mmCIF file with all atom_site columns, C-alpha atoms in Angstrom:
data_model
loop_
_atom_site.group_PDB
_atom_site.id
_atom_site.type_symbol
_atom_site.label_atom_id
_atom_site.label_alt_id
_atom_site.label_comp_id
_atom_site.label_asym_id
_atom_site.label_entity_id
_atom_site.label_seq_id
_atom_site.pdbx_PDB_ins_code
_atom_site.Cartn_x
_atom_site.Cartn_y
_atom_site.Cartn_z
_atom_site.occupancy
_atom_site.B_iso_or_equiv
_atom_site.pdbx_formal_charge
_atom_site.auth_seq_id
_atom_site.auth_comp_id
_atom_site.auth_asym_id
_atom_site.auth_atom_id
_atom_site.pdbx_PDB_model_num
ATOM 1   C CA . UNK K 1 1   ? 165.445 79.795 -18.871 1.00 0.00 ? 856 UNK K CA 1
ATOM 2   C CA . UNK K 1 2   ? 162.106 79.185 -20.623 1.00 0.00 ? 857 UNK K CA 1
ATOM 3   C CA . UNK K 1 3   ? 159.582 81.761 -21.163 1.00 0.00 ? 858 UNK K CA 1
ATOM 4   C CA . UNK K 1 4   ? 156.387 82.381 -19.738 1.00 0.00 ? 859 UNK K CA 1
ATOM 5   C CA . UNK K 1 5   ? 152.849 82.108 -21.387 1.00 0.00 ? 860 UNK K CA 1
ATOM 6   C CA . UNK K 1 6   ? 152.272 85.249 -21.199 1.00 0.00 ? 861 UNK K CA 1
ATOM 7   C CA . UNK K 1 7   ? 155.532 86.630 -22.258 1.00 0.00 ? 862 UNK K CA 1
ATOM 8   C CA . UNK K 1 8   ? 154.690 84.199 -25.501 1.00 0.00 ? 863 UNK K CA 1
ATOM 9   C CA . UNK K 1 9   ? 151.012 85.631 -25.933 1.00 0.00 ? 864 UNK K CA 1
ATOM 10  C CA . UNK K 1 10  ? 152.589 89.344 -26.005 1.00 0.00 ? 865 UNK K CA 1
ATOM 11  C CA . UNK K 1 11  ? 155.103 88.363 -28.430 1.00 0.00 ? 866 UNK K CA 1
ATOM 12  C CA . UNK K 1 12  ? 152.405 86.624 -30.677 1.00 0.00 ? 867 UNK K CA 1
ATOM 13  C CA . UNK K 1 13  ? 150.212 89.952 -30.389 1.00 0.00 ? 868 UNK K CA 1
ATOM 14  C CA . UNK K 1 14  ? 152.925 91.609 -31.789 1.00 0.00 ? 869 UNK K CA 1
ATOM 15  C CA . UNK K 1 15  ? 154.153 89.547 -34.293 1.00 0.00 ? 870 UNK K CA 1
ATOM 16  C CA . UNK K 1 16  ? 150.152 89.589 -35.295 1.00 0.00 ? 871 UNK K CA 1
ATOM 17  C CA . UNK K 1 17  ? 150.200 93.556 -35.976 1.00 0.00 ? 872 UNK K CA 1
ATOM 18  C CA . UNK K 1 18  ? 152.871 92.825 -38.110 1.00 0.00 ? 873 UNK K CA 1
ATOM 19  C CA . UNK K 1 19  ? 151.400 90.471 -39.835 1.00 0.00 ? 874 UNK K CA 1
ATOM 20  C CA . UNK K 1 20  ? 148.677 92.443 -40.337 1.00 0.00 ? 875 UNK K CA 1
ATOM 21  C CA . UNK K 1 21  ? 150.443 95.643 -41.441 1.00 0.00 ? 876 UNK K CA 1
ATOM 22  C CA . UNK K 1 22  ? 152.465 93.371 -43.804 1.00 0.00 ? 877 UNK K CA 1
ATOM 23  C CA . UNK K 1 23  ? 149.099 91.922 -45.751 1.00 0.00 ? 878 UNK K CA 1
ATOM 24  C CA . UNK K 1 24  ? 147.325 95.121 -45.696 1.00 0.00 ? 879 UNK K CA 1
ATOM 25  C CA . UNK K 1 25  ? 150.994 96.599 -47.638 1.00 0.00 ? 880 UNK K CA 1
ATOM 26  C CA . UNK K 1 26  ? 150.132 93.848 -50.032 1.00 0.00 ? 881 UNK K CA 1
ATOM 27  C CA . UNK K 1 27  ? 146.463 94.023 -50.520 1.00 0.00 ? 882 UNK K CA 1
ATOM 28  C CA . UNK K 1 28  ? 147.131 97.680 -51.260 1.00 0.00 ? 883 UNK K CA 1
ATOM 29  C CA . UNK K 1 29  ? 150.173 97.203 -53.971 1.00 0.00 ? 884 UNK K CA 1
ATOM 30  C CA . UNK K 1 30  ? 147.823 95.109 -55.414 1.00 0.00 ? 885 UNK K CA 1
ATOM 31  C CA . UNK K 1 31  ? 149.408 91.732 -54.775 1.00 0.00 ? 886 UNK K CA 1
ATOM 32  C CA . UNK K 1 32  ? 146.022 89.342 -54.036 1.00 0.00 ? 887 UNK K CA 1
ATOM 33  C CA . UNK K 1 33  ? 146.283 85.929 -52.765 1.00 0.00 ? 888 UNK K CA 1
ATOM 34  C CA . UNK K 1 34  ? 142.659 85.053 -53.060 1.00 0.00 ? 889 UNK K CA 1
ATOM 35  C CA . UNK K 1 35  ? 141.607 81.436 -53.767 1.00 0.00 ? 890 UNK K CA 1
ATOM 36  C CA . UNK K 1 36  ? 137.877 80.465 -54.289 1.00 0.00 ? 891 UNK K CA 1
ATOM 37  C CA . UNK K 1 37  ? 137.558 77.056 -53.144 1.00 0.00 ? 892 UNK K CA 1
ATOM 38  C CA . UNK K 1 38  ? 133.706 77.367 -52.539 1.00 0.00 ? 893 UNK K CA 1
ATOM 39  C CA . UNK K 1 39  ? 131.355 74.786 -54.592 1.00 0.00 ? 894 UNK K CA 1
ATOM 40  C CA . UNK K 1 40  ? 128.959 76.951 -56.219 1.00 0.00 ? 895 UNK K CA 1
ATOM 41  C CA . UNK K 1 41  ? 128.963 79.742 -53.578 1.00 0.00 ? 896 UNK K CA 1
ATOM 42  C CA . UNK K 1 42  ? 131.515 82.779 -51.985 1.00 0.00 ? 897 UNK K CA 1
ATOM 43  C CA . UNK K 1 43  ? 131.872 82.708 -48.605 1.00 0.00 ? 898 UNK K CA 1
ATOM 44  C CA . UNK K 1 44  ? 134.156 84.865 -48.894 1.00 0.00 ? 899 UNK K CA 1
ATOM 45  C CA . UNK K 1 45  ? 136.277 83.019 -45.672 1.00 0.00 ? 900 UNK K CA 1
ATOM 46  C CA . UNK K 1 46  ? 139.448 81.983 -48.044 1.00 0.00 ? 901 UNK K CA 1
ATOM 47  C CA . UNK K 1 47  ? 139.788 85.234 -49.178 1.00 0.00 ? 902 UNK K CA 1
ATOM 48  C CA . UNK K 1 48  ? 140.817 86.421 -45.745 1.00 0.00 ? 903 UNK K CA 1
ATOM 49  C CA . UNK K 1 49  ? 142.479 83.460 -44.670 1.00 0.00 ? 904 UNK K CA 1
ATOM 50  C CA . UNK K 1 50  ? 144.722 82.982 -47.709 1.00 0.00 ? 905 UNK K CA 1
ATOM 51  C CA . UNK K 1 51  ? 146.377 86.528 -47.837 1.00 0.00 ? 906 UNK K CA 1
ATOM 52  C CA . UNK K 1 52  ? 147.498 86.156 -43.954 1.00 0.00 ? 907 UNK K CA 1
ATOM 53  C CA . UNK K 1 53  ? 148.669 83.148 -44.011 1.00 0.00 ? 908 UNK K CA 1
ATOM 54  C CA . UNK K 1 54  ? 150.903 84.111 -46.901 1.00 0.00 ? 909 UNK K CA 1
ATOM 55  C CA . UNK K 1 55  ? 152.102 86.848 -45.065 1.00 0.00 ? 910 UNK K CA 1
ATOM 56  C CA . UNK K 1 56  ? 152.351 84.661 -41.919 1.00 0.00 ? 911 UNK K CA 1
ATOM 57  C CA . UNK K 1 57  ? 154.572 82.323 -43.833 1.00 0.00 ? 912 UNK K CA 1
ATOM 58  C CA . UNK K 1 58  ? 156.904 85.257 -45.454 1.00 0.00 ? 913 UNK K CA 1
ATOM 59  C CA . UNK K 1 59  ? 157.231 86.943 -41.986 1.00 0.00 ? 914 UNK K CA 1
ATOM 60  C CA . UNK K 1 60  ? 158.243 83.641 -39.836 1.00 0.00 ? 915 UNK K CA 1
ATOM 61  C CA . UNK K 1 61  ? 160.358 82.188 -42.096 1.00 0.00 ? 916 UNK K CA 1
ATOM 62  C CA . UNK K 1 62  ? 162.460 85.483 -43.134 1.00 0.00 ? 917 UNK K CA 1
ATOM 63  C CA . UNK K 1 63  ? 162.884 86.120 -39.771 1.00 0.00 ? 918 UNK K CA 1
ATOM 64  C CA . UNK K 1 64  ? 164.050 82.577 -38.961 1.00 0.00 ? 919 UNK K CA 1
ATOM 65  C CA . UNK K 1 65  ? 166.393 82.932 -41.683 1.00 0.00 ? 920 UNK K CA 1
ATOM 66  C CA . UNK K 1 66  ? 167.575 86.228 -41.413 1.00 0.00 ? 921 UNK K CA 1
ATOM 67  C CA . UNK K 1 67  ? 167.608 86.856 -37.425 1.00 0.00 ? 922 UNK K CA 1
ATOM 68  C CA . UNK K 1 68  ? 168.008 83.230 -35.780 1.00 0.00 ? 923 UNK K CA 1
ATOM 69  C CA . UNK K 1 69  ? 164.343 82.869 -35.459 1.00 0.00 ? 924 UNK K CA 1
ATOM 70  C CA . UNK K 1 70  ? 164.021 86.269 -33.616 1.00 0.00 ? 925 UNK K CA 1
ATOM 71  C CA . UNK K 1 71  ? 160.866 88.084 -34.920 1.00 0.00 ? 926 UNK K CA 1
ATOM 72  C CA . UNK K 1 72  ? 159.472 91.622 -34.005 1.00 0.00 ? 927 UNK K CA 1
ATOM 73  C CA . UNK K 1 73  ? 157.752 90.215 -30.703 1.00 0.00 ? 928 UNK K CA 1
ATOM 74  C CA . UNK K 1 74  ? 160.613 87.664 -29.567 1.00 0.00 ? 929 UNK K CA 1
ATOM 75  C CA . UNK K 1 75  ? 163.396 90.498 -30.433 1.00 0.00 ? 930 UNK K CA 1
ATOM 76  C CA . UNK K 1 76  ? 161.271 93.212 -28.261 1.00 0.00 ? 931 UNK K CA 1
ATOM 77  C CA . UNK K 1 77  ? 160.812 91.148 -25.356 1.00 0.00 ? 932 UNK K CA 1
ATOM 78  C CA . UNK K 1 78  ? 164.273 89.672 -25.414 1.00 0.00 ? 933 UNK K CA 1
ATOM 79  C CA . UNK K 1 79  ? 163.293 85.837 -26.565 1.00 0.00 ? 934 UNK K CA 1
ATOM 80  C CA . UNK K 1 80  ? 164.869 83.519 -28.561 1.00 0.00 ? 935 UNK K CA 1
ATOM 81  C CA . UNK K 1 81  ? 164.205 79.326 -29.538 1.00 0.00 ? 936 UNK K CA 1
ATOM 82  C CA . UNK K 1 82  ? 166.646 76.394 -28.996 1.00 0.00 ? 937 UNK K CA 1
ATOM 83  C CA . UNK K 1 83  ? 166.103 72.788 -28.518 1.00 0.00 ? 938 UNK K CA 1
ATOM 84  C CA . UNK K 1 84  ? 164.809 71.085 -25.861 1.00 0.00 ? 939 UNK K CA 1
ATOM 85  C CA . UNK K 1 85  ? 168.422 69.373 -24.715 1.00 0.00 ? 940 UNK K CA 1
ATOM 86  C CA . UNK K 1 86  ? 169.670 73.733 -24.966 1.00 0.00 ? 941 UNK K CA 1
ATOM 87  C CA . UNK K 1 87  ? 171.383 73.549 -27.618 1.00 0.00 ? 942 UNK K CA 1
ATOM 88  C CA . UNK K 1 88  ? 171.530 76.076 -30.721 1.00 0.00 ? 943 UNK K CA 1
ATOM 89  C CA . UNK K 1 89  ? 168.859 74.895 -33.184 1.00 0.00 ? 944 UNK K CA 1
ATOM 90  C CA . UNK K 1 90  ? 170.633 75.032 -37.178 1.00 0.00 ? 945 UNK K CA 1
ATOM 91  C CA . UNK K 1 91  ? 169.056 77.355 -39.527 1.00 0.00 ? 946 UNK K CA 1
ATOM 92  C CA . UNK K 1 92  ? 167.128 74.055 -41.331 1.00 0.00 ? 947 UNK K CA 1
ATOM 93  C CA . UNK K 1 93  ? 165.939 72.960 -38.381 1.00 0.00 ? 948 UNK K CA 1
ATOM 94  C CA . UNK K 1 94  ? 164.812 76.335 -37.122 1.00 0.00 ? 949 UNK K CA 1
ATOM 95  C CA . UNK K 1 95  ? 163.013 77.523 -41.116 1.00 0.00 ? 950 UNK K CA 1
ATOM 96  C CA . UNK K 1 96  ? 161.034 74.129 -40.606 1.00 0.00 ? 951 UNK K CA 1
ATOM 97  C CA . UNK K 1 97  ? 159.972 75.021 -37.191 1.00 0.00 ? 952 UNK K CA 1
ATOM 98  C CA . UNK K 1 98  ? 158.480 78.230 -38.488 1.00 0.00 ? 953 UNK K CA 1
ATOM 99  C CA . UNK K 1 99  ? 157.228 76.483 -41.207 1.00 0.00 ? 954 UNK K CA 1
ATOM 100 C CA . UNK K 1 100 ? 155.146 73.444 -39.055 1.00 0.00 ? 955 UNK K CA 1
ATOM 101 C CA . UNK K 1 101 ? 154.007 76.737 -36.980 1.00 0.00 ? 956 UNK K CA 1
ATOM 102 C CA . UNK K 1 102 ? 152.618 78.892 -39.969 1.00 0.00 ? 957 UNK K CA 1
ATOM 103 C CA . UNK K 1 103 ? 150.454 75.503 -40.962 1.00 0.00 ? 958 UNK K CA 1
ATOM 104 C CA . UNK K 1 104 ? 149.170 74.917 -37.548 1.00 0.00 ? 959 UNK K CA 1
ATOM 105 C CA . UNK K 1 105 ? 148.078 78.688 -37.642 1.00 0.00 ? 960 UNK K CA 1
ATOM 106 C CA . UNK K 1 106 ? 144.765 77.463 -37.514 1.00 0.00 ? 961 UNK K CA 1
ATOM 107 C CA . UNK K 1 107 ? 144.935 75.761 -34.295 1.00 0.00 ? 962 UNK K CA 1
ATOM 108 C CA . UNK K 1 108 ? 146.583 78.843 -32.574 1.00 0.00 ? 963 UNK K CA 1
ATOM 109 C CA . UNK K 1 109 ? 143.968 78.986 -29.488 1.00 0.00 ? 964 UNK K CA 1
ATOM 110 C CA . UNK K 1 110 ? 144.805 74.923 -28.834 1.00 0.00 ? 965 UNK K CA 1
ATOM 111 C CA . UNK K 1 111 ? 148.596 75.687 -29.135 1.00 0.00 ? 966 UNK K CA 1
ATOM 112 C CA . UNK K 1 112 ? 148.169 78.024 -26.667 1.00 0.00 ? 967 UNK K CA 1
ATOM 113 C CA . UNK K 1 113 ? 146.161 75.821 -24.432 1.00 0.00 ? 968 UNK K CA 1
ATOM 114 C CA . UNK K 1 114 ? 148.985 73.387 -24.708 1.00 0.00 ? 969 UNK K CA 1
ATOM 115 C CA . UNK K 1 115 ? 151.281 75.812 -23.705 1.00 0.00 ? 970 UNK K CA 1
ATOM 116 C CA . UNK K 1 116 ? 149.703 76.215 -20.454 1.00 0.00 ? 971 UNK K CA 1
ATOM 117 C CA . UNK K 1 117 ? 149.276 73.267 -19.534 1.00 0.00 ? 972 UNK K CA 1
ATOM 118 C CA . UNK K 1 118 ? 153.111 72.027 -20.399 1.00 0.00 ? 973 UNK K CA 1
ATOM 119 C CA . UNK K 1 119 ? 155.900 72.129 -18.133 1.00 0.00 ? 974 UNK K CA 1
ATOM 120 C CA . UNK K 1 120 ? 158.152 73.855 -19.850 1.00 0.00 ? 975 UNK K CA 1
ATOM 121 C CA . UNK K 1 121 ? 155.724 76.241 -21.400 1.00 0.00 ? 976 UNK K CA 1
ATOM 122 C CA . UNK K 1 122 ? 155.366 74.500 -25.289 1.00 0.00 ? 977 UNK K CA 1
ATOM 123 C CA . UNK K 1 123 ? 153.305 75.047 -28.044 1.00 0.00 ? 978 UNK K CA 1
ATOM 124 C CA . UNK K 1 124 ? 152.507 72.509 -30.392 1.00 0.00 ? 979 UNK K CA 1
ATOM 125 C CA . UNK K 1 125 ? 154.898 73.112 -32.999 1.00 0.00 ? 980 UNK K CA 1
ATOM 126 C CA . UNK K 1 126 ? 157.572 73.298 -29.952 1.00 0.00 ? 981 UNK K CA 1
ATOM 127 C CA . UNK K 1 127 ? 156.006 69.997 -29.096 1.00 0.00 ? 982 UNK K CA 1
ATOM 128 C CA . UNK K 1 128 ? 156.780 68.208 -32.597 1.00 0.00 ? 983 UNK K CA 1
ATOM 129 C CA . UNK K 1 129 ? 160.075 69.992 -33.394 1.00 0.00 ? 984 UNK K CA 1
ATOM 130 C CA . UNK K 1 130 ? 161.377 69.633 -29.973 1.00 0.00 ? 985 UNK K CA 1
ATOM 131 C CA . UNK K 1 131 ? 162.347 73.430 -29.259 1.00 0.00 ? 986 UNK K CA 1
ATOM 132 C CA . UNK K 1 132 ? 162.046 75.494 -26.696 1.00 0.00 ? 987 UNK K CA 1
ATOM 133 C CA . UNK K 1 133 ? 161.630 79.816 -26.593 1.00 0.00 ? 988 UNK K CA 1
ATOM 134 C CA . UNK K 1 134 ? 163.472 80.968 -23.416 1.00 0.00 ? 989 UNK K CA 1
ATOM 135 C CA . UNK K 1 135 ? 164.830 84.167 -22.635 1.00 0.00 ? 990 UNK K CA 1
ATOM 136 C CA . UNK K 1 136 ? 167.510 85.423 -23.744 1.00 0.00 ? 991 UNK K CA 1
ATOM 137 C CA . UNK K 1 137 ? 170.499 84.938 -21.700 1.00 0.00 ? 992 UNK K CA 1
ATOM 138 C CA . UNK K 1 138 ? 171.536 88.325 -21.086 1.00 0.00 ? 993 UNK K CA 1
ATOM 139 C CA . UNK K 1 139 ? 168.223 89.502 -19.943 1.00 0.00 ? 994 UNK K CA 1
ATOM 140 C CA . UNK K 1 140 ? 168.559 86.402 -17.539 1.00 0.00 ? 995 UNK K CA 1
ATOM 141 C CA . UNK K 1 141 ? 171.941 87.801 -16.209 1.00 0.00 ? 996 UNK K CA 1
ATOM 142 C CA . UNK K 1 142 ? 170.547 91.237 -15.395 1.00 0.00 ? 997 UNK K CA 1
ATOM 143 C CA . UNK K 1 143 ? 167.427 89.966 -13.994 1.00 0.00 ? 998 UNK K CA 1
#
């Protein structure tokens, strides 16, 4: 059974605090991802960006290695990913995933828009890896 938007934007929220706990732990043991890629000025923008999407892309794709996709957020609220046709996504197919969704980072509030709008509830990078998040199916039993 698929999961709701909002079930999704909770998860996200979640996974975001850890994200953010997990690049301020860097920035303070001194690890730095900082890129200037300004012509002749600092705006200073890429040395936000860089650091959490570094931290983005360490914290999706351990999780998708380690716990079957499950991150802090899905695991809490009892979701999980598979493909479109229900079956079990591999552990390739499911690091990519994570991967496509830490570059399209940027376009989080469009994802979401997406999401809404869809059927079956999917984001883009659900959209071009053909996956799904549902619940998982012993919270479906109980329910």
């Amino acid at each position: 059974m698929r999961c709701g938007i909002l079930r999704r934007m909770l998860a996200y929220f979640i996974d975001g605090l850890v994200i953010g706990g997990l690049t301020g732990v860097l920035a303070r043991a001194g690890i730095e991802f900082t890129v200037d890629f300004s012509i002749g000025f600092n705006s200073g923008v890429y040395s936000k960006t860089i650091p959490a999407l570094v931290s983005s892309a360490i914290y999706f794709l351990v999780f998708a290695y380690f716990n079957e996709g499950k991150t802090v957020g899905k695991s809490l609220l009892h979701m999980g990913v598979e493909s479109l046709d229900g079956g079990a996504l591999e552990r390739s197919k499911l690091m990519f995933r994570e991967g496509v969704k830490v570059l399209l980072l940027p376009l989080s509030v469009i994802s979401f828009i997406i999401c809404i709008f869809t059927p079956q509830r999917l984001a883009l990078h659900d959209l071009i890896m053909n996956t799904v998040v549902v619940k998982d199916i012993w919270l479906v039993t109980i329910i």
